[in-house]
């Protein structure tokens, strides 16, 4: 893929072999426009990497590159803000087309993906509700799902505990769940790629 994108396209590519390395590159280089994220990348579990990149860097486009292309995973990735979904089996021409489409501000999916065939309406619904969260609310939800208390979240994000409580309340309302445990479980289920 790297050779296909860099040959004569004027695109500068940088590579990372782990998710933490990807996040470090994004923190250090504000000129990165697009991240190609493998769902199986070390240091990232399922769609968690996508949600983390979107929460920390909402202006960076994220294209998922993976061998898993079930409609349910594609739908959840799109709901979390992915700009495209490229199967690892895609041809060079297909990859170049996908990149150009995404850089023009459009979403790219391979022709063989039929999002209406999934039949997983509850996860699709939850994915749509997740997309309504602000980047800060998504960070808080991820931490709630990891079992952190409000005090710990406040410390990690350098905000007040009352601000965390406001974010948690907004998350519960937007997701339509009654407590933080249900929100955390639903988030973990939505992030799975099996």
Short mmCIF file of C-alpha atoms in Angstrom, two decimals, residues 94-181:
data_model
loop_
_atom_site.label_atom_id
_atom_site.label_comp_id
_atom_site.label_asym_id
_atom_site.label_seq_id
_atom_site.Cartn_x
_atom_site.Cartn_y
_atom_site.Cartn_z
CA UNK A 94 -8.83 0.51 -5.44
CA UNK A 95 -6.60 1.88 -2.66
CA UNK A 96 -5.66 4.96 -4.68
CA UNK A 97 -9.34 5.57 -5.51
CA UNK A 98 -10.24 5.23 -1.83
CA UNK A 99 -7.58 7.71 -0.73
CA UNK A 100 -8.58 10.27 -3.35
CA UNK A 101 -12.25 9.92 -2.39
CA UNK A 102 -11.51 10.37 1.32
CA UNK A 103 -9.25 13.37 0.69
CA UNK A 104 -12.12 14.98 -1.25
CA UNK A 105 -14.22 14.76 1.91
CA UNK A 106 -16.33 11.78 0.94
CA UNK A 107 -16.68 8.36 2.53
CA UNK A 108 -15.30 5.38 0.62
CA UNK A 109 -16.48 1.78 0.88
CA UNK A 110 -15.75 -1.16 -1.41
CA UNK A 111 -18.56 -2.03 -3.81
CA UNK A 112 -19.11 -5.49 -2.29
CA UNK A 113 -20.08 -4.11 1.14
CA UNK A 114 -23.86 -4.13 1.61
CA UNK A 115 -24.63 -2.29 4.83
CA UNK A 116 -28.30 -3.18 4.64
CA UNK A 117 -27.51 -6.91 4.88
CA UNK A 118 -26.16 -6.90 8.44
CA UNK A 119 -29.38 -7.17 10.39
CA UNK A 120 -27.68 -5.96 13.58
CA UNK A 121 -30.00 -3.03 14.22
CA UNK A 122 -29.27 -2.61 17.93
CA UNK A 123 -25.52 -2.17 17.38
CA UNK A 124 -26.18 0.09 14.40
CA UNK A 125 -28.51 2.17 16.59
CA UNK A 126 -25.91 2.37 19.32
CA UNK A 127 -23.26 3.31 16.76
CA UNK A 128 -25.46 6.14 15.52
CA UNK A 129 -25.92 7.36 19.09
CA UNK A 130 -22.15 7.14 19.70
CA UNK A 131 -21.57 9.44 16.75
CA UNK A 132 -23.56 12.15 18.58
CA UNK A 133 -21.00 12.31 21.40
CA UNK A 134 -18.48 15.12 21.53
CA UNK A 135 -14.78 14.18 21.57
CA UNK A 136 -14.63 14.87 25.34
CA UNK A 137 -17.73 12.77 25.99
CA UNK A 138 -16.23 9.93 23.97
CA UNK A 139 -13.02 10.09 26.04
CA UNK A 140 -15.05 10.00 29.25
CA UNK A 141 -17.13 7.06 27.97
CA UNK A 142 -13.98 5.12 27.06
CA UNK A 143 -12.65 5.68 30.58
CA UNK A 144 -15.98 4.70 32.15
CA UNK A 145 -15.90 1.51 30.07
CA UNK A 146 -12.39 0.85 31.40
CA UNK A 147 -13.79 1.05 34.95
CA UNK A 148 -12.35 4.40 36.03
CA UNK A 149 -14.12 6.39 38.74
CA UNK A 150 -15.11 10.03 38.24
CA UNK A 151 -12.19 11.16 40.42
CA UNK A 152 -9.73 9.14 38.29
CA UNK A 153 -11.22 10.46 35.05
CA UNK A 154 -10.99 14.03 36.36
CA UNK A 155 -7.32 13.50 37.21
CA UNK A 156 -6.49 11.88 33.85
CA UNK A 157 -8.21 14.62 31.83
CA UNK A 158 -7.17 17.48 34.13
CA UNK A 159 -10.77 18.62 34.62
CA UNK A 160 -12.98 18.94 37.69
CA UNK A 161 -14.98 16.03 39.02
CA UNK A 162 -18.20 18.01 38.47
CA UNK A 163 -17.27 18.42 34.79
CA UNK A 164 -16.80 14.65 34.58
CA UNK A 165 -20.24 14.16 36.14
CA UNK A 166 -21.75 16.51 33.55
CA UNK A 167 -20.06 14.57 30.74
CA UNK A 168 -21.25 11.23 32.16
CA UNK A 169 -24.82 12.54 32.45
CA UNK A 170 -24.74 13.80 28.86
CA UNK A 171 -23.32 10.45 27.67
CA UNK A 172 -26.04 8.47 29.45
CA UNK A 173 -28.74 10.70 27.99
CA UNK A 174 -27.38 10.57 24.42
CA UNK A 175 -26.88 6.80 24.55
CA UNK A 176 -30.25 6.16 26.14
CA UNK A 177 -28.89 4.07 29.02
CA UNK A 178 -29.72 4.34 32.71
CA UNK A 179 -26.30 3.99 34.31
CA UNK A 180 -22.57 4.09 33.65
CA UNK A 181 -22.24 0.30 33.87
#
